Amino acid sequence: MNVLKKTGYLLGLPLILIAFWVIYTSVTTNFFIPEPATLVERFFSIWFAERFLSDVVPSVVRLLAGLVLSIVIGVSVGVVIGYVRWIRWLFEPLFEFIRAVPSTILIPVLLLLIGINDAMKITLIVFSCVWPILLNTVAGVTSIDEVQQNTARVIGLKGFERMRYLVLPAASPQIMAGIRQSLAVALILMVVSEMFASTDGIGHWTINFQNRVAIPEMWSGVLLLGIIGVALSAVFQMIQKRTLAWYEGLKENQND
């Protein structure tokens, strides 16, 4: 019964919106809102029959490459900064300043420095996505419970073992929160970079369709981006549940 209820909550609103969409397009002819059947046909014919390998795959590869690099850099640097107090005092104001710079304003700079290529797009994604991960990692490392630290010291945890069994597990809830924030940012910047500085990709063709007033085609790109976002979120939630199973169990016990 719980499964049926969760499924109902999950699919209820999308089904209502689709029903409203079908009814609306059946009683009116709005040029800017295509019929569901037309949109679905364009979606599969464009993004799976014509442009899957040439545009969809490169976009997803850039997105994932940017996210992976952001996670590696953010967690590594964040652990060092959080663990070493004088480094944190030295660099924290600089990081806060850089984080405040809008990422899209860097597109002209990166175009001049790197050029119109995949490296520029991945660099833009990394520059924006690394900060939520890095700052959440620092916060997680610096907020480790003092009792846990004393216990690790008593049992002789040092170096790599201390990092593996104390620091990373204790900071992992906040690290995962930072990664979750970065997912949406990465998708947005993938699209923006392809709109302004690319000859391929989902963002490039979505804006191209809009400029050509190809409305169903444009909406098919929006639909694809939404599906990619939902898929990223679903995969992340699966990983989070496995990674933080101990943490979720601890919260449940505290609630009980």
PDB file of C-alpha atoms in Angstrom:
ATOM      1  CA  MET A   1       0.000   0.000   0.000  1.00  0.00           C
ATOM      2  CA  ASN A   2       2.867   2.353   0.825  1.00  0.00           C
ATOM      3  CA  VAL A   3       4.407   1.646  -2.580  1.00  0.00           C
ATOM      4  CA  LEU A   4       1.154   2.502  -4.338  1.00  0.00           C
ATOM      5  CA  LYS A   5       0.808   5.674  -2.311  1.00  0.00           C
ATOM      6  CA  LYS A   6       4.394   6.773  -3.112  1.00  0.00           C
ATOM      7  CA  THR A   7       3.847   6.002  -6.794  1.00  0.00           C
ATOM      8  CA  GLY A   8       0.648   8.043  -6.746  1.00  0.00           C
ATOM      9  CA  TYR A   9       2.431  11.007  -5.191  1.00  0.00           C
ATOM     10  CA  LEU A  10       5.285  10.679  -7.680  1.00  0.00           C
ATOM     11  CA  LEU A  11       3.158  10.440 -10.829  1.00  0.00           C
ATOM     12  CA  GLY A  12       0.078  12.373  -9.741  1.00  0.00           C
ATOM     13  CA  LEU A  13       1.125  15.912 -10.624  1.00  0.00           C
ATOM     14  CA  PRO A  14       2.875  14.993 -13.938  1.00  0.00           C
ATOM     15  CA  LEU A  15      -0.219  13.070 -15.071  1.00  0.00           C
ATOM     16  CA  ILE A  16      -2.491  15.997 -14.155  1.00  0.00           C
ATOM     17  CA  LEU A  17      -0.269  18.423 -16.083  1.00  0.00           C
ATOM     18  CA  ILE A  18      -0.163  16.132 -19.131  1.00  0.00           C
ATOM     19  CA  ALA A  19      -3.958  15.770 -19.055  1.00  0.00           C
ATOM     20  CA  PHE A  20      -4.321  19.566 -18.866  1.00  0.00           C
ATOM     21  CA  TRP A  21      -1.870  19.903 -21.772  1.00  0.00           C
ATOM     22  CA  VAL A  22      -3.831  17.428 -23.918  1.00  0.00           C
ATOM     23  CA  ILE A  23      -7.126  19.184 -23.189  1.00  0.00           C
ATOM     24  CA  TYR A  24      -5.684  22.643 -23.827  1.00  0.00           C
ATOM     25  CA  THR A  25      -4.147  21.751 -27.204  1.00  0.00           C
ATOM     26  CA  SER A  26      -7.340  19.987 -28.270  1.00  0.00           C
ATOM     27  CA  VAL A  27      -9.533  23.064 -27.757  1.00  0.00           C
ATOM     28  CA  THR A  28      -7.143  25.815 -28.905  1.00  0.00           C
ATOM     29  CA  THR A  29      -4.428  26.370 -31.493  1.00  0.00           C
ATOM     30  CA  ASN A  30      -1.544  28.130 -29.781  1.00  0.00           C
ATOM     31  CA  PHE A  31       1.480  28.251 -32.094  1.00  0.00           C
ATOM     32  CA  PHE A  32       3.904  28.250 -29.160  1.00  0.00           C
ATOM     33  CA  ILE A  33       2.454  25.177 -27.425  1.00  0.00           C
ATOM     34  CA  PRO A  34       2.688  22.041 -29.603  1.00  0.00           C
ATOM     35  CA  GLU A  35       0.421  19.048 -29.293  1.00  0.00           C
ATOM     36  CA  PRO A  36       1.777  16.183 -27.168  1.00  0.00           C
ATOM     37  CA  ALA A  37       1.913  13.762 -30.092  1.00  0.00           C
ATOM     38  CA  THR A  38       3.887  16.249 -32.208  1.00  0.00           C
ATOM     39  CA  LEU A  39       6.341  16.938 -29.402  1.00  0.00           C
ATOM     40  CA  VAL A  40       6.917  13.257 -28.699  1.00  0.00           C
ATOM     41  CA  GLU A  41       7.471  12.541 -32.386  1.00  0.00           C
ATOM     42  CA  ARG A  42      10.006  15.401 -32.689  1.00  0.00           C
ATOM     43  CA  PHE A  43      11.690  14.347 -29.451  1.00  0.00           C
ATOM     44  CA  PHE A  44      12.491  10.830 -30.648  1.00  0.00           C
ATOM     45  CA  SER A  45      13.222  11.737 -34.260  1.00  0.00           C
ATOM     46  CA  ILE A  46      15.648  14.534 -33.371  1.00  0.00           C
ATOM     47  CA  TRP A  47      17.447  13.426 -30.235  1.00  0.00           C
ATOM     48  CA  PHE A  48      17.548   9.660 -30.757  1.00  0.00           C
ATOM     49  CA  ALA A  49      17.365   9.107 -34.510  1.00  0.00           C
ATOM     50  CA  GLU A  50      19.394  12.099 -35.735  1.00  0.00           C
ATOM     51  CA  ARG A  51      21.484  13.706 -32.988  1.00  0.00           C
ATOM     52  CA  PHE A  52      22.095  11.137 -30.270  1.00  0.00           C
ATOM     53  CA  LEU A  53      25.772  10.441 -30.964  1.00  0.00           C
ATOM     54  CA  SER A  54      26.625  13.845 -32.425  1.00  0.00           C
ATOM     55  CA  ASP A  55      24.971  16.042 -29.776  1.00  0.00           C
ATOM     56  CA  VAL A  56      23.354  14.211 -26.840  1.00  0.00           C
ATOM     57  CA  VAL A  57      26.364  12.050 -25.961  1.00  0.00           C
ATOM     58  CA  PRO A  58      28.908  14.941 -26.098  1.00  0.00           C
ATOM     59  CA  SER A  59      26.669  17.080 -23.868  1.00  0.00           C
ATOM     60  CA  VAL A  60      26.272  14.334 -21.283  1.00  0.00           C
ATOM     61  CA  VAL A  61      30.022  13.573 -21.363  1.00  0.00           C
ATOM     62  CA  ARG A  62      30.860  17.246 -20.713  1.00  0.00           C
ATOM     63  CA  LEU A  63      28.332  17.361 -17.894  1.00  0.00           C
ATOM     64  CA  LEU A  64      29.647  14.226 -16.190  1.00  0.00           C
ATOM     65  CA  ALA A  65      33.301  15.205 -16.719  1.00  0.00           C
ATOM     66  CA  GLY A  66      32.667  18.582 -15.106  1.00  0.00           C
ATOM     67  CA  LEU A  67      30.842  16.994 -12.175  1.00  0.00           C
ATOM     68  CA  VAL A  68      33.501  14.341 -11.558  1.00  0.00           C
ATOM     69  CA  LEU A  69      36.319  16.897 -11.644  1.00  0.00           C
ATOM     70  CA  SER A  70      34.344  19.185  -9.336  1.00  0.00           C
ATOM     71  CA  ILE A  71      33.830  16.378  -6.829  1.00  0.00           C
ATOM     72  CA  VAL A  72      37.486  15.313  -6.881  1.00  0.00           C
ATOM     73  CA  ILE A  73      38.822  18.874  -6.564  1.00  0.00           C
ATOM     74  CA  GLY A  74      36.156  20.059  -4.115  1.00  0.00           C
ATOM     75  CA  VAL A  75      36.481  17.125  -1.713  1.00  0.00           C
ATOM     76  CA  SER A  76      40.305  16.966  -1.877  1.00  0.00           C
ATOM     77  CA  VAL A  77      40.894  20.681  -1.388  1.00  0.00           C
ATOM     78  CA  GLY A  78      38.026  20.971   1.103  1.00  0.00           C
ATOM     79  CA  VAL A  79      39.448  18.230   3.332  1.00  0.00           C
ATOM     80  CA  VAL A  80      42.883  19.894   3.372  1.00  0.00           C
ATOM     81  CA  ILE A  81      41.438  23.341   4.114  1.00  0.00           C
ATOM     82  CA  GLY A  82      39.102  21.996   6.773  1.00  0.00           C
ATOM     83  CA  TYR A  83      41.816  19.892   8.378  1.00  0.00           C
ATOM     84  CA  VAL A  84      44.586  22.517   8.480  1.00  0.00           C
ATOM     85  CA  ARG A  85      43.444  25.616  10.342  1.00  0.00           C
ATOM     86  CA  TRP A  86      46.015  28.099   9.064  1.00  0.00           C
ATOM     87  CA  ILE A  87      45.279  27.185   5.425  1.00  0.00           C
ATOM     88  CA  ARG A  88      41.582  27.741   6.103  1.00  0.00           C
ATOM     89  CA  TRP A  89      42.224  31.183   7.580  1.00  0.00           C
ATOM     90  CA  LEU A  90      44.444  32.076   4.633  1.00  0.00           C
ATOM     91  CA  PHE A  91      42.232  30.963   1.750  1.00  0.00           C
ATOM     92  CA  GLU A  92      38.644  31.145   3.003  1.00  0.00           C
ATOM     93  CA  PRO A  93      38.144  34.887   2.206  1.00  0.00           C
ATOM     94  CA  LEU A  94      39.561  34.357  -1.293  1.00  0.00           C
ATOM     95  CA  PHE A  95      37.290  31.384  -1.930  1.00  0.00           C
ATOM     96  CA  GLU A  96      34.243  33.324  -0.774  1.00  0.00           C
ATOM     97  CA  PHE A  97      35.147  36.143  -3.166  1.00  0.00           C
ATOM     98  CA  ILE A  98      35.686  33.849  -6.157  1.00  0.00           C
ATOM     99  CA  ARG A  99      32.478  31.940  -5.420  1.00  0.00           C
ATOM    100  CA  ALA A 100      30.533  35.207  -5.612  1.00  0.00           C
ATOM    101  CA  VAL A 101      31.650  35.838  -9.215  1.00  0.00           C
ATOM    102  CA  PRO A 102      28.846  34.810 -11.646  1.00  0.00           C
ATOM    103  CA  SER A 103      30.110  31.893 -13.689  1.00  0.00           C
ATOM    104  CA  THR A 104      28.487  32.984 -16.946  1.00  0.00           C
ATOM    105  CA  ILE A 105      30.545  36.182 -16.934  1.00  0.00           C
ATOM    106  CA  LEU A 106      33.619  33.998 -17.379  1.00  0.00           C
ATOM    107  CA  ILE A 107      32.515  32.678 -20.778  1.00  0.00           C
ATOM    108  CA  PRO A 108      34.213  35.522 -22.749  1.00  0.00           C
ATOM    109  CA  VAL A 109      37.377  35.134 -20.641  1.00  0.00           C
ATOM    110  CA  LEU A 110      37.509  31.363 -21.103  1.00  0.00           C
ATOM    111  CA  LEU A 111      36.858  31.742 -24.829  1.00  0.00           C
ATOM    112  CA  LEU A 112      39.933  33.962 -25.096  1.00  0.00           C
ATOM    113  CA  LEU A 113      42.104  31.759 -22.887  1.00  0.00           C
ATOM    114  CA  ILE A 114      41.006  28.285 -23.980  1.00  0.00           C
ATOM    115  CA  GLY A 115      38.930  28.685 -27.144  1.00  0.00           C
ATOM    116  CA  ILE A 116      35.679  27.153 -28.354  1.00  0.00           C
ATOM    117  CA  ASN A 117      36.189  23.538 -27.337  1.00  0.00           C
ATOM    118  CA  ASP A 118      35.146  20.965 -24.772  1.00  0.00           C
ATOM    119  CA  ALA A 119      37.847  22.070 -22.321  1.00  0.00           C
ATOM    120  CA  MET A 120      36.252  25.512 -22.076  1.00  0.00           C
ATOM    121  CA  LYS A 121      32.808  24.081 -21.321  1.00  0.00           C
ATOM    122  CA  ILE A 122      34.134  21.617 -18.744  1.00  0.00           C
ATOM    123  CA  THR A 123      36.210  24.357 -17.094  1.00  0.00           C
ATOM    124  CA  LEU A 124      33.127  26.552 -16.788  1.00  0.00           C
ATOM    125  CA  ILE A 125      31.166  23.712 -15.164  1.00  0.00           C
ATOM    126  CA  VAL A 126      34.010  22.947 -12.757  1.00  0.00           C
ATOM    127  CA  PHE A 127      34.504  26.584 -11.771  1.00  0.00           C
ATOM    128  CA  SER A 128      30.884  26.852 -10.618  1.00  0.00           C
ATOM    129  CA  CYS A 129      30.237  23.376  -9.255  1.00  0.00           C
ATOM    130  CA  VAL A 130      33.395  23.072  -7.164  1.00  0.00           C
ATOM    131  CA  TRP A 131      32.412  25.761  -4.631  1.00  0.00           C
ATOM    132  CA  PRO A 132      29.315  24.157  -3.068  1.00  0.00           C
ATOM    133  CA  ILE A 133      31.234  20.886  -2.743  1.00  0.00           C
ATOM    134  CA  LEU A 134      34.392  22.517  -1.388  1.00  0.00           C
ATOM    135  CA  LEU A 135      32.657  24.738   1.170  1.00  0.00           C
ATOM    136  CA  ASN A 136      30.354  21.952   2.353  1.00  0.00           C
ATOM    137  CA  THR A 137      33.373  19.675   2.719  1.00  0.00           C
ATOM    138  CA  VAL A 138      35.176  22.308   4.803  1.00  0.00           C
ATOM    139  CA  ALA A 139      32.082  22.715   6.979  1.00  0.00           C
ATOM    140  CA  GLY A 140      31.786  18.940   7.397  1.00  0.00           C
ATOM    141  CA  VAL A 141      35.438  18.478   8.355  1.00  0.00           C
ATOM    142  CA  THR A 142      35.454  21.368  10.826  1.00  0.00           C
ATOM    143  CA  SER A 143      32.254  20.192  12.535  1.00  0.00           C
ATOM    144  CA  ILE A 144      33.440  16.678  13.426  1.00  0.00           C
ATOM    145  CA  ASP A 145      32.320  15.825  16.941  1.00  0.00           C
ATOM    146  CA  GLU A 146      35.037  16.324  19.548  1.00  0.00           C
ATOM    147  CA  VAL A 147      34.225  12.993  21.194  1.00  0.00           C
ATOM    148  CA  GLN A 148      34.845  11.217  17.885  1.00  0.00           C
ATOM    149  CA  GLN A 149      38.161  13.026  17.454  1.00  0.00           C
ATOM    150  CA  ASN A 150      39.294  12.100  20.965  1.00  0.00           C
ATOM    151  CA  THR A 151      38.233   8.488  20.433  1.00  0.00           C
ATOM    152  CA  ALA A 152      40.213   8.310  17.169  1.00  0.00           C
ATOM    153  CA  ARG A 153      43.228   9.780  18.969  1.00  0.00           C
ATOM    154  CA  VAL A 154      42.975   7.247  21.807  1.00  0.00           C
ATOM    155  CA  ILE A 155      42.780   4.213  19.516  1.00  0.00           C
ATOM    156  CA  GLY A 156      45.717   5.538  17.485  1.00  0.00           C
ATOM    157  CA  LEU A 157      44.093   6.467  14.178  1.00  0.00           C
ATOM    158  CA  LYS A 158      46.589   8.508  12.174  1.00  0.00           C
ATOM    159  CA  GLY A 159      47.195   9.612   8.607  1.00  0.00           C
ATOM    160  CA  PHE A 160      45.247   7.714   5.952  1.00  0.00           C
ATOM    161  CA  GLU A 161      43.339   5.575   8.474  1.00  0.00           C
ATOM    162  CA  ARG A 162      42.124   8.672  10.327  1.00  0.00           C
ATOM    163  CA  MET A 163      41.015  10.210   7.039  1.00  0.00           C
ATOM    164  CA  ARG A 164      39.243   7.031   5.909  1.00  0.00           C
ATOM    165  CA  TYR A 165      37.529   6.004   9.134  1.00  0.00           C
ATOM    166  CA  LEU A 166      36.854   9.373  10.787  1.00  0.00           C
ATOM    167  CA  VAL A 167      37.123  12.484   8.622  1.00  0.00           C
ATOM    168  CA  LEU A 168      35.443  11.381   5.385  1.00  0.00           C
ATOM    169  CA  PRO A 169      32.567   9.424   7.007  1.00  0.00           C
ATOM    170  CA  ALA A 170      31.827  12.247   9.448  1.00  0.00           C
ATOM    171  CA  ALA A 171      31.885  14.882   6.696  1.00  0.00           C
ATOM    172  CA  SER A 172      30.050  12.775   4.094  1.00  0.00           C
ATOM    173  CA  PRO A 173      26.493  14.084   4.820  1.00  0.00           C
ATOM    174  CA  GLN A 174      27.570  17.643   4.079  1.00  0.00           C
ATOM    175  CA  ILE A 175      29.724  16.563   1.138  1.00  0.00           C
ATOM    176  CA  MET A 176      26.694  14.874  -0.408  1.00  0.00           C
ATOM    177  CA  ALA A 177      24.631  18.022   0.223  1.00  0.00           C
ATOM    178  CA  GLY A 178      27.223  20.039  -1.709  1.00  0.00           C
ATOM    179  CA  ILE A 179      27.198  17.563  -4.590  1.00  0.00           C
ATOM    180  CA  ARG A 180      23.408  17.720  -4.740  1.00  0.00           C
ATOM    181  CA  GLN A 181      23.564  21.521  -5.072  1.00  0.00           C
ATOM    182  CA  SER A 182      26.089  21.164  -7.880  1.00  0.00           C
ATOM    183  CA  LEU A 183      23.931  18.861 -10.022  1.00  0.00           C
ATOM    184  CA  ALA A 184      21.495  21.571 -11.109  1.00  0.00           C
ATOM    185  CA  VAL A 185      24.309  24.121 -11.524  1.00  0.00           C
ATOM    186  CA  ALA A 186      26.238  21.741 -13.795  1.00  0.00           C
ATOM    187  CA  LEU A 187      23.209  21.127 -16.026  1.00  0.00           C
ATOM    188  CA  ILE A 188      22.503  24.863 -16.333  1.00  0.00           C
ATOM    189  CA  LEU A 189      26.096  25.720 -17.235  1.00  0.00           C
ATOM    190  CA  MET A 190      26.325  22.870 -19.722  1.00  0.00           C
ATOM    191  CA  VAL A 191      23.346  24.381 -21.553  1.00  0.00           C
ATOM    192  CA  VAL A 192      24.562  27.989 -21.288  1.00  0.00           C
ATOM    193  CA  SER A 193      28.053  27.171 -22.540  1.00  0.00           C
ATOM    194  CA  GLU A 194      26.612  25.287 -25.515  1.00  0.00           C
ATOM    195  CA  MET A 195      24.206  28.117 -26.328  1.00  0.00           C
ATOM    196  CA  PHE A 196      26.914  30.770 -26.544  1.00  0.00           C
ATOM    197  CA  ALA A 197      30.084  28.918 -27.486  1.00  0.00           C
ATOM    198  CA  SER A 198      29.439  25.682 -29.337  1.00  0.00           C
ATOM    199  CA  THR A 199      28.599  24.137 -32.673  1.00  0.00           C
ATOM    200  CA  ASP A 200      27.006  21.029 -31.196  1.00  0.00           C
ATOM    201  CA  GLY A 201      25.201  19.830 -28.095  1.00  0.00           C
ATOM    202  CA  ILE A 202      21.698  19.995 -26.679  1.00  0.00           C
ATOM    203  CA  GLY A 203      21.968  23.664 -25.700  1.00  0.00           C
ATOM    204  CA  HIS A 204      23.271  24.684 -29.119  1.00  0.00           C
ATOM    205  CA  TRP A 205      20.436  23.029 -31.007  1.00  0.00           C
ATOM    206  CA  THR A 206      17.740  24.147 -28.552  1.00  0.00           C
ATOM    207  CA  ILE A 207      18.665  27.818 -29.067  1.00  0.00           C
ATOM    208  CA  ASN A 208      19.105  27.154 -32.783  1.00  0.00           C
ATOM    209  CA  PHE A 209      15.557  25.807 -33.015  1.00  0.00           C
ATOM    210  CA  GLN A 210      14.296  28.821 -31.081  1.00  0.00           C
ATOM    211  CA  ASN A 211      16.020  31.214 -33.499  1.00  0.00           C
ATOM    212  CA  ARG A 212      14.455  29.343 -36.423  1.00  0.00           C
ATOM    213  CA  VAL A 213      11.027  29.468 -34.708  1.00  0.00           C
ATOM    214  CA  ALA A 214      10.898  25.665 -34.774  1.00  0.00           C
ATOM    215  CA  ILE A 215       8.723  25.490 -31.671  1.00  0.00           C
ATOM    216  CA  PRO A 216       8.127  21.694 -31.287  1.00  0.00           C
ATOM    217  CA  GLU A 217      11.831  21.083 -31.860  1.00  0.00           C
ATOM    218  CA  MET A 218      12.753  23.715 -29.270  1.00  0.00           C
ATOM    219  CA  TRP A 219      10.401  22.188 -26.689  1.00  0.00           C
ATOM    220  CA  SER A 220      11.845  18.745 -27.408  1.00  0.00           C
ATOM    221  CA  GLY A 221      15.253  20.075 -26.291  1.00  0.00           C
ATOM    222  CA  VAL A 222      13.716  21.454 -23.099  1.00  0.00           C
ATOM    223  CA  LEU A 223      12.058  18.086 -22.477  1.00  0.00           C
ATOM    224  CA  LEU A 224      15.359  16.246 -22.966  1.00  0.00           C
ATOM    225  CA  LEU A 225      17.144  18.533 -20.519  1.00  0.00           C
ATOM    226  CA  GLY A 226      14.400  17.951 -17.955  1.00  0.00           C
ATOM    227  CA  ILE A 227      14.724  14.179 -18.362  1.00  0.00           C
ATOM    228  CA  ILE A 228      18.506  14.383 -17.939  1.00  0.00           C
ATOM    229  CA  GLY A 229      18.022  16.440 -14.766  1.00  0.00           C
ATOM    230  CA  VAL A 230      15.545  13.928 -13.324  1.00  0.00           C
ATOM    231  CA  ALA A 231      17.862  11.021 -14.220  1.00  0.00           C
ATOM    232  CA  LEU A 232      20.820  12.730 -12.522  1.00  0.00           C
ATOM    233  CA  SER A 233      18.759  13.341  -9.402  1.00  0.00           C
ATOM    234  CA  ALA A 234      17.517   9.730  -9.319  1.00  0.00           C
ATOM    235  CA  VAL A 235      21.033   8.295  -9.695  1.00  0.00           C
ATOM    236  CA  PHE A 236      22.340  10.647  -7.027  1.00  0.00           C
ATOM    237  CA  GLN A 237      19.607   9.630  -4.583  1.00  0.00           C
ATOM    238  CA  MET A 238      20.456   5.946  -5.121  1.00  0.00           C
ATOM    239  CA  ILE A 239      24.147   6.620  -4.455  1.00  0.00           C
ATOM    240  CA  GLN A 240      23.316   8.785  -1.454  1.00  0.00           C
ATOM    241  CA  LYS A 241      21.128   6.096   0.121  1.00  0.00           C
ATOM    242  CA  ARG A 242      23.911   3.521  -0.207  1.00  0.00           C
ATOM    243  CA  THR A 243      26.666   5.899   0.909  1.00  0.00           C
ATOM    244  CA  LEU A 244      24.777   7.394   3.854  1.00  0.00           C
ATOM    245  CA  ALA A 245      22.826   4.321   4.943  1.00  0.00           C
ATOM    246  CA  TRP A 246      24.437   4.552   8.396  1.00  0.00           C
ATOM    247  CA  TYR A 247      23.491   8.216   8.672  1.00  0.00           C
ATOM    248  CA  GLU A 248      19.862   7.654   7.688  1.00  0.00           C
ATOM    249  CA  GLY A 249      19.625   4.807  10.208  1.00  0.00           C
ATOM    250  CA  LEU A 250      21.096   7.066  12.893  1.00  0.00           C
ATOM    251  CA  LYS A 251      18.514   9.770  12.180  1.00  0.00           C
ATOM    252  CA  GLU A 252      15.685   7.233  12.341  1.00  0.00           C
ATOM    253  CA  ASN A 253      16.915   5.973  15.696  1.00  0.00           C
ATOM    254  CA  GLN A 254      17.131   9.520  17.034  1.00  0.00           C
ATOM    255  CA  ASN A 255      13.578  10.229  15.852  1.00  0.00           C
ATOM    256  CA  ASP A 256      12.328   7.107  17.562  1.00  0.00           C
TER     257      ASP A 256
END
